[in-house]
Coordinates of C-alpha atoms and ligand atoms in Angstrom, one line a residue:
M1 CA 13.0 13.9 -12.7
D2 CA 9.5 15.4 -12.5
S3 CA 8.1 17.9 -10.1
I4 CA 4.5 18.8 -9.2
I5 CA 3.5 22.4 -8.9
V6 CA 0.4 23.3 -6.9
Q7 CA -1.2 26.8 -6.5
G8 CA -3.1 26.7 -3.2
G9 CA -6.5 27.9 -2.2
K10 CA -8.8 26.6 -4.9
A11 CA -12.0 24.9 -3.6
L12 CA -12.6 21.4 -5.1
K13 CA -15.8 20.1 -6.5
G14 CA -16.6 16.9 -8.4
Q15 CA -16.0 13.2 -8.5
I16 CA -12.7 11.3 -8.4
H17 CA -12.5 7.7 -9.6
I18 CA -10.5 5.5 -7.1
A19 CA -8.3 2.9 -8.7
G20 CA -7.7 -0.7 -7.8
A21 CA -5.5 -1.2 -4.8
K22 CA -1.7 -1.2 -5.4
N23 CA -1.1 -3.3 -2.3
A24 CA -3.7 -5.9 -3.3
A25 CA -2.4 -6.1 -6.9
L26 CA 1.2 -6.6 -5.7
T27 CA 0.2 -9.7 -3.8
L28 CA -2.3 -11.0 -6.3
M29 CA 0.2 -10.9 -9.2
P30 CA 2.7 -13.3 -7.5
A31 CA -0.2 -15.7 -7.0
T32 CA 0.1 -16.5 -10.7
L33 CA 3.2 -18.5 -9.8
L34 CA 1.0 -21.0 -7.9
S35 CA -0.7 -22.2 -11.1
E36 CA 0.1 -23.2 -14.7
E37 CA -3.2 -21.7 -15.8
P38 CA -3.9 -18.1 -16.6
L39 CA -4.8 -15.6 -13.8
T40 CA -6.6 -12.5 -15.0
L41 CA -6.8 -9.4 -12.9
T42 CA -9.2 -6.7 -13.7
N43 CA -9.2 -3.2 -12.2
A44 CA -5.4 -3.3 -11.9
P45 CA -3.9 0.2 -11.1
R46 CA -1.5 1.7 -13.6
L47 CA 1.5 2.3 -11.4
S48 CA 5.3 2.0 -11.6
D49 CA 5.2 -0.6 -8.8
I50 CA 3.0 -2.8 -10.9
K51 CA 5.6 -2.5 -13.7
T52 CA 8.3 -3.6 -11.3
M53 CA 6.3 -6.6 -10.3
T54 CA 5.6 -7.4 -13.9
Q55 CA 9.4 -7.3 -14.6
L56 CA 10.1 -9.6 -11.6
L57 CA 7.4 -12.1 -12.7
Q58 CA 8.8 -12.1 -16.3
S59 CA 12.3 -12.7 -15.0
L60 CA 10.9 -15.8 -13.2
G61 CA 9.4 -17.1 -16.5
A62 CA 5.8 -15.8 -16.3
E63 CA 4.1 -14.4 -19.3
V64 CA 2.4 -11.1 -18.4
S65 CA 0.2 -9.1 -20.8
A66 CA -1.6 -5.9 -20.1
M67 CA -4.8 -4.8 -21.9
Q68 CA -7.2 -1.9 -21.7
D69 CA -4.4 0.6 -21.0
G70 CA -2.9 -1.7 -18.3
K71 CA -6.2 -2.2 -16.3
V72 CA -6.4 -5.9 -17.2
Q73 CA -3.4 -8.0 -16.5
V74 CA -3.3 -11.6 -17.8
M75 CA -0.5 -13.7 -16.3
S76 CA 0.5 -17.3 -16.7
T77 CA 3.4 -19.5 -15.7
H78 CA 3.6 -22.8 -17.4
G79 CA 6.4 -25.3 -17.6
A80 CA 9.8 -24.8 -15.9
I81 CA 10.3 -21.5 -14.1
N82 CA 13.3 -19.7 -12.8
T83 CA 13.4 -19.7 -9.0
T84 CA 15.9 -16.9 -8.4
A85 CA 14.5 -13.4 -7.7
D86 CA 17.4 -11.1 -8.5
Y87 CA 18.6 -8.2 -6.3
D88 CA 18.4 -5.7 -9.2
I89 CA 14.6 -5.9 -9.3
V90 CA 13.9 -6.8 -5.6
R91 CA 15.8 -3.8 -4.3
K92 CA 13.4 -1.5 -6.1
M93 CA 10.4 -2.6 -4.1
R94 CA 10.0 -4.5 -0.9
A95 CA 6.8 -6.2 -2.1
S96 CA 9.0 -8.3 -4.4
N97 CA 9.5 -10.6 -1.4
L98 CA 5.9 -11.9 -2.0
V99 CA 7.3 -14.3 -4.7
L100 CA 9.1 -16.3 -1.9
G101 CA 6.0 -18.2 -0.7
P102 CA 4.6 -19.0 -4.1
L103 CA 8.0 -20.1 -5.6
L104 CA 8.7 -22.4 -2.6
A105 CA 5.2 -23.8 -2.7
R106 CA 5.4 -24.6 -6.4
E107 CA 9.0 -25.7 -7.0
G108 CA 10.1 -26.7 -3.5
H109 CA 13.0 -24.2 -3.6
A110 CA 13.6 -20.5 -4.2
I111 CA 16.4 -18.0 -3.9
V112 CA 15.1 -14.5 -3.2
S113 CA 17.2 -11.4 -2.6
L114 CA 16.5 -9.6 0.7
P115 CA 14.9 -6.3 -0.2
G116 CA 17.4 -4.3 1.9
G117 CA 16.8 -1.1 3.8
C118 CA 13.9 1.2 3.1
A119 CA 13.4 4.9 3.8
I120 CA 10.6 4.2 6.4
G121 CA 12.4 1.6 8.5
A122 CA 14.4 -1.6 8.7
R123 CA 11.5 -3.9 7.6
P124 CA 13.1 -7.3 8.2
M125 CA 11.6 -10.6 6.9
D126 CA 12.0 -12.8 10.1
I127 CA 8.2 -13.3 10.4
H128 CA 8.0 -14.6 6.8
T129 CA 11.0 -16.9 7.2
D130 CA 10.1 -18.2 10.7
G131 CA 6.7 -19.2 9.3
L132 CA 8.1 -21.0 6.3
E133 CA 10.6 -22.8 8.5
K134 CA 7.7 -24.1 10.6
M135 CA 6.3 -25.4 7.3
G136 CA 9.4 -27.5 6.8
A137 CA 11.6 -25.0 4.8
E138 CA 15.3 -24.8 5.4
I139 CA 16.3 -21.2 5.0
S140 CA 19.8 -19.7 5.0
L141 CA 21.2 -16.3 4.1
K142 CA 24.0 -16.2 1.5
E143 CA 25.4 -13.0 0.1
G144 CA 22.2 -11.1 0.6
Y145 CA 20.0 -13.8 -0.8
L146 CA 17.6 -16.0 1.1
H147 CA 18.1 -19.6 0.0
A148 CA 14.9 -21.6 0.8
K149 CA 14.3 -25.3 0.3
A150 CA 11.3 -27.4 1.4
S151 CA 12.5 -30.6 3.0
G152 CA 11.2 -33.6 1.0
G153 CA 10.4 -31.1 -1.9
R154 CA 7.0 -30.0 -0.5
L155 CA 6.0 -27.6 2.3
K156 CA 3.9 -29.1 5.1
G157 CA 1.0 -27.6 7.0
A158 CA 1.8 -26.1 10.4
V159 CA 0.4 -24.0 13.2
I160 CA 2.1 -20.6 13.0
D161 CA 1.8 -17.9 15.7
F162 CA 2.9 -14.5 14.4
P163 CA 4.5 -12.2 17.0
F164 CA 3.1 -9.3 15.0
A165 CA 0.2 -9.2 12.4
S166 CA 2.5 -8.6 9.4
V167 CA 0.7 -8.0 6.2
G168 CA 3.4 -9.4 3.9
A169 CA 4.1 -12.4 6.1
T170 CA 0.3 -13.3 6.2
E171 CA 0.2 -13.1 2.4
N172 CA 3.4 -15.1 1.8
I173 CA 2.4 -17.9 4.3
M174 CA -1.2 -18.0 3.0
M175 CA 0.0 -18.4 -0.6
A176 CA 2.7 -21.0 0.4
A177 CA 0.1 -23.0 2.4
T178 CA -2.3 -23.3 -0.6
L179 CA -0.1 -26.0 -2.1
A180 CA 1.4 -27.5 1.1
K181 CA 0.6 -31.0 2.4
G182 CA -2.0 -30.7 5.2
T183 CA -3.5 -27.8 7.1
T184 CA -1.8 -24.5 8.0
V185 CA -3.2 -22.3 10.8
I186 CA -1.9 -18.7 11.0
N187 CA -2.6 -17.1 14.4
N188 CA -2.4 -13.3 14.8
A189 CA -2.8 -13.0 11.1
A190 CA -3.2 -9.5 9.5
R191 CA -6.8 -8.6 8.7
E192 CA -6.3 -6.0 6.0
P193 CA -8.8 -5.9 3.1
E194 CA -6.0 -6.7 0.7
I195 CA -5.6 -10.1 2.5
V196 CA -9.3 -10.8 2.1
D197 CA -9.0 -9.9 -1.5
L198 CA -6.0 -12.3 -2.0
A199 CA -8.0 -15.1 -0.2
K200 CA -10.9 -14.5 -2.5
C201 CA -8.7 -14.8 -5.6
L202 CA -6.9 -17.9 -4.3
R203 CA -10.3 -19.5 -3.5
A204 CA -11.4 -18.8 -7.1
M205 CA -8.2 -20.6 -8.2
G206 CA -9.3 -23.6 -6.1
A207 CA -7.6 -23.0 -2.8
E208 CA -9.3 -23.9 0.5
I209 CA -9.0 -20.9 2.8
A210 CA -11.2 -19.9 5.8
G211 CA -11.0 -17.1 8.4
D212 CA -9.5 -14.3 6.2
G213 CA -10.5 -11.0 7.6
T214 CA -10.1 -12.5 11.2
S215 CA -6.9 -13.1 13.2
T216 CA -7.0 -16.8 12.5
I217 CA -6.6 -18.0 8.9
T218 CA -6.8 -21.7 8.1
V219 CA -5.6 -23.1 4.8
Q220 CA -6.1 -26.7 3.7
G221 CA -3.4 -27.5 1.2
V222 CA -4.5 -28.9 -2.2
D223 CA -2.4 -30.6 -5.0
R224 CA -2.9 -28.0 -7.7
L225 CA -4.5 -24.6 -8.4
G226 CA -6.2 -23.5 -11.6
G227 CA -6.8 -20.2 -13.3
A228 CA -9.2 -17.5 -12.3
T229 CA -10.4 -14.0 -13.2
H230 CA -10.5 -11.6 -10.2
Q231 CA -11.3 -7.9 -9.8
V232 CA -8.8 -6.0 -7.6
V233 CA -10.4 -4.4 -4.5
T234 CA -10.6 -0.6 -4.3
D235 CA -7.5 1.2 -3.1
R236 CA -8.4 2.3 0.5
I237 CA -5.2 4.4 0.7
E238 CA -5.9 6.3 -2.5
L239 CA -9.5 6.6 -1.3
G240 CA -8.4 8.1 2.1
T241 CA -6.0 10.5 0.4
Y242 CA -8.6 12.0 -1.9
M243 CA -11.2 12.1 0.9
L244 CA -8.8 14.5 2.6
A245 CA -8.4 16.8 -0.4
P246 CA -11.6 19.0 0.2
V247 CA -10.6 19.2 3.9
F248 CA -7.6 21.2 2.9
C249 CA -9.2 23.7 0.6
G250 CA -13.0 23.5 0.9
G251 CA -15.6 22.2 -1.5
E252 CA -17.0 18.7 -1.8
I253 CA -15.6 15.5 -3.4
E254 CA -17.3 12.2 -4.2
C255 CA -14.8 9.4 -4.3
L256 CA -16.2 6.9 -6.8
G257 CA -15.9 3.2 -5.8
G258 CA -15.2 4.1 -2.1
H259 CA -16.9 2.2 0.7
I260 CA -16.9 3.1 4.4
D261 CA -15.9 -0.5 5.4
L262 CA -12.5 0.1 3.8
V263 CA -11.8 3.3 5.8
G264 CA -13.8 2.9 9.0
A265 CA -11.2 4.1 11.6
F266 CA -10.0 6.9 9.3
A267 CA -13.6 8.2 8.6
E268 CA -14.2 8.2 12.4
K269 CA -11.2 10.5 12.9
L270 CA -12.4 12.7 10.0
D271 CA -15.8 13.0 11.7
A272 CA -14.1 14.0 15.0
A273 CA -12.1 16.6 13.0
G274 CA -15.3 18.2 11.7
V275 CA -15.6 16.5 8.3
D276 CA -18.8 15.0 7.0
V277 CA -18.4 11.6 5.2
T278 CA -21.5 10.2 3.6
Q279 CA -21.9 6.8 1.8
T280 CA -23.6 7.3 -1.5
E281 CA -24.6 4.7 -4.1
L282 CA -21.5 5.6 -6.1
G283 CA -18.9 6.0 -3.3
L284 CA -18.1 8.3 -0.5
K285 CA -18.9 12.1 -0.4
V286 CA -16.7 14.3 1.8
K287 CA -17.2 17.9 2.9
R288 CA -15.6 20.0 5.7
R289 CA -18.2 21.4 8.2
G290 CA -16.4 24.6 9.3
D291 CA -13.7 26.8 7.9
R292 CA -10.9 24.7 9.4
P293 CA -10.7 21.1 10.6
Q294 CA -10.4 20.4 14.3
A295 CA -7.4 18.8 16.0
V296 CA -7.6 15.0 16.7
D297 CA -5.1 12.5 18.2
V298 CA -4.2 9.6 15.9
T299 CA -2.4 6.3 16.6
T300 CA -1.5 4.0 13.6
E301 CA -2.4 0.4 14.0
P302 CA -2.9 -2.7 11.9
F303 CA -6.3 -3.0 10.2
P304 CA -9.0 -2.2 11.4
G305 CA -7.1 0.6 13.1
F306 CA -5.9 3.8 11.6
P307 CA -3.6 2.9 8.6
T308 CA 0.1 3.9 8.7
D309 CA -0.2 4.6 5.0
L310 CA -2.6 7.5 5.7
Q311 CA -0.5 9.0 8.6
A312 CA 1.5 11.5 6.5
Q313 CA -1.6 12.8 4.7
M314 CA -3.4 13.1 8.1
M315 CA -0.4 14.9 9.6
A316 CA -0.6 17.4 6.7
M317 CA -4.3 18.0 7.5
L318 CA -3.6 18.5 11.2
C319 CA -1.1 21.2 10.4
I320 CA -4.0 23.5 9.5
A321 CA -6.4 22.2 12.2
E322 CA -7.6 24.3 15.1
G323 CA -5.8 23.1 18.2
T324 CA -2.9 20.7 18.9
S325 CA -2.9 17.0 17.8
V326 CA -0.7 14.1 18.9
L327 CA 0.2 11.5 16.2
E328 CA 1.7 8.2 17.2
E329 CA 3.3 6.0 14.6
K330 CA 3.3 2.4 15.8
I331 CA 4.0 0.4 12.6
F332 CA 7.2 1.9 11.2
E333 CA 10.0 3.4 13.3
N334 CA 11.1 6.1 10.9
R335 CA 7.9 7.5 9.2
F336 CA 7.9 11.2 10.0
M337 CA 10.2 12.3 7.2
H338 CA 7.5 14.5 5.8
A339 CA 7.5 16.6 9.0
P340 CA 10.5 18.7 8.2
E341 CA 9.2 19.3 4.7
L342 CA 5.8 20.4 6.1
M343 CA 7.7 22.7 8.5
R344 CA 9.3 24.4 5.5
M345 CA 5.7 25.4 4.6
G346 CA 5.1 26.9 8.1
A347 CA 3.8 23.9 10.0
E348 CA 4.5 23.6 13.7
I349 CA 5.5 20.0 14.4
D350 CA 7.6 18.5 17.2
V351 CA 8.8 15.0 16.6
Q352 CA 10.1 12.9 19.5
G353 CA 10.7 9.3 18.5
G354 CA 7.5 7.8 17.3
T355 CA 5.3 10.7 18.5
A356 CA 4.7 13.9 16.6
T357 CA 2.9 16.9 18.2
V358 CA 1.3 19.1 15.6
K359 CA 0.1 22.6 16.6
G360 CA -2.3 23.8 13.9
V361 CA -1.6 27.0 12.1
Q362 CA -4.1 29.3 10.3
R363 CA -2.4 29.0 6.9
L364 CA 0.5 27.1 5.4
K365 CA 2.8 28.9 2.9
G366 CA 3.9 27.5 -0.4
A367 CA 7.5 26.4 -0.7
P368 CA 9.8 24.1 -2.6
V369 CA 9.7 20.7 -0.8
M370 CA 11.2 17.2 -1.3
A371 CA 9.2 14.0 -1.6
T372 CA 10.9 11.4 0.6
D373 CA 8.7 8.4 0.2
L374 CA 5.4 7.5 -1.5
R375 CA 2.9 8.7 1.1
A376 CA 5.0 11.7 2.2
S377 CA 4.9 12.9 -1.5
V378 CA 1.2 13.0 -1.6
S379 CA 0.9 14.6 1.8
L380 CA 3.0 17.5 0.5
I381 CA 0.7 17.9 -2.5
L382 CA -2.3 18.0 -0.2
A383 CA -0.6 20.6 2.0
G384 CA 0.0 22.6 -1.2
L385 CA -3.7 22.6 -1.9
A386 CA -4.2 24.6 1.3
A387 CA -1.1 26.7 1.2
E388 CA -0.8 30.4 0.2
G389 CA 1.1 30.7 -3.1
E390 CA 3.1 28.0 -5.0
T391 CA 4.3 24.7 -3.6
R392 CA 6.8 22.8 -5.7
V393 CA 7.1 19.1 -4.8
N394 CA 10.4 17.8 -6.1
R395 CA 11.5 14.2 -6.8
V396 CA 8.0 12.8 -7.4
Y397 CA 9.1 9.4 -8.7
H398 CA 7.9 8.0 -5.4
L399 CA 4.4 9.3 -6.2
D400 CA 4.1 7.4 -9.4
R401 CA 4.8 4.2 -7.5
G402 CA 1.4 4.5 -5.8
Y403 CA -0.9 7.1 -7.4
E404 CA -2.3 7.1 -10.9
H405 CA -2.2 10.5 -12.6
V406 CA -2.6 12.5 -9.4
E407 CA -2.4 15.8 -11.2
E408 CA -5.1 14.9 -13.7
K409 CA -7.4 13.6 -11.0
L410 CA -7.0 16.7 -8.9
S411 CA -7.1 19.3 -11.7
A412 CA -10.4 17.7 -13.0
V413 CA -12.0 18.7 -9.7
G414 CA -10.7 22.3 -9.7
A415 CA -7.2 22.1 -8.3
Q416 CA -4.5 24.2 -9.9
I417 CA -1.8 21.6 -10.2
E418 CA 0.6 20.6 -13.0
R419 CA 3.6 18.2 -13.5
V420 CA 6.8 19.6 -14.9
S421 CA 9.8 17.8 -16.2
D422 CA 13.1 19.0 -14.7
S423 CA 15.7 19.0 -17.3
Ligands
UD1_501 C1 2.4 -3.6 3.9 C2 2.1 -2.6 2.8 C3 2.5 -1.2 3.3 C4 2.0 -0.9 4.7 C5 2.3 -2.0 5.6 C6 1.6 -1.8 7.0 C7 2.2 -3.9 0.8 C8 2.8 -4.1 -0.5 N1 2.7 -3.0 1.6 O1 3.8 -3.7 4.0 O2 2.1 -0.3 2.3 O3 2.5 0.3 5.1 O4 1.8 -3.3 5.1 O5 0.2 -1.7 6.9 O6 1.1 -4.4 1.0 N2 8.1 -6.7 10.3 C9 9.1 -7.4 10.9 N3 9.4 -8.7 10.4 C10 8.8 -9.2 9.3 C11 7.8 -8.4 8.7 C12 7.5 -7.2 9.2 O7 9.6 -7.0 12.0 O8 9.2 -10.3 8.9 C13 7.8 -5.3 10.8 C14 8.1 -4.3 9.8 O9 9.5 -3.9 9.9 C15 7.2 -3.2 10.2 C16 5.9 -3.9 10.6 O10 6.3 -5.2 10.9 O11 7.6 -2.4 11.2 C17 4.8 -4.0 9.6 O12 5.2 -4.7 8.4 P1 4.3 -5.5 7.5 O13 2.9 -5.5 8.1 O14 4.9 -6.8 7.2 O15 4.2 -4.5 6.2 P2 4.6 -4.9 4.7 O16 3.9 -6.1 4.3 O17 6.0 -4.8 4.4

């Protein structure tokens, strides 16, 4: 398994290209199951999660080919398809559950393994299944698999009130509703940019969707969808991660392809922490105003609030801020596993339930640390940029699920960082 070694203290300067969004690609790819015609995605990120989704789609009978070093994915699913999503693939990645809505919509039945537990919380699927049941699906759980069947062979439009604005449930129901009979209304829908991106792609395929980006999404079912070519939206989490890099060790970074609309709440917190964020023609330029960032309080919320997927990276930054910050995690119940690792580097953090109090220290110290999940891994790399001496981040396979060539992108702007293979 690989490790990443960072020597801290080098100021950064230059441009970093931000990739297409992992979370958008993972919901756009299953949309191919809704049509017999090809769906082409451009600006796809080159990540191991994308390979896992490719494997899953292939196991269902889709043809997937990648071009331009994986950046263009062409997918098509014609003829009969397999409607069982196997545990061996689903367990690797929760987003595999996004095949449920499309399979049910296209074939009228599907068997999809429950993804199982996950390091950052229980993450059940009740909002997905309650919504599909409202649309006429009968769903039961047998030996770890959800067995779903649309009564009469086709889902029906329904009014669905979500108890929480779940991203995955909004995507699954939106895809299922495109081929349902009648109109579906999702109240308290999630508003994330990846949902707007999915709606844009589905409309290009012929779906009738309105209200994406607001809390009420309306989908008028159609009889069939066609093919389309769609460009994956910029990854706002990768963007936010690299925006933080110069805050750790000084310098100035321009994140190419970044737009302030993708990271509004995050950029507001950066401004309050003493960081300048400027929209340029090419992206977002970021520079720390003083020698150290200032403490700020942060609460994670659904979009347009502060994203949970940037919480670990923000915590790492607050570890070196002047003053004490309070971080509240409202989306996942167990998402502070990076805190003990940061403490190994000299951070002062007190975690009580979903609240972490971070007392900033002048300097972190390099240490061997363990990557516990995707965003935790990158937060430790960021901390390493600021730390005195060497930080070795072990078990970085999580990192490759969500970040393309992180060591290449950071070393190109002046960081001293390398990947080593542990034998
Ligand atoms: C997506 C993102 C993930 C991000 C999260 C929140 C993808 C592939 N993943 O995950 O990176 O951190 O949004 O922004 O896009 N919940 C239920 N029942 C359900 C569904 C969700 O209780 O049926 C709970 C979850 O346990 C969690 C919260 O709702 O506590 C948020 O989950 P959700 O918005 O569904 O996140 P995901 O789609 O899994």
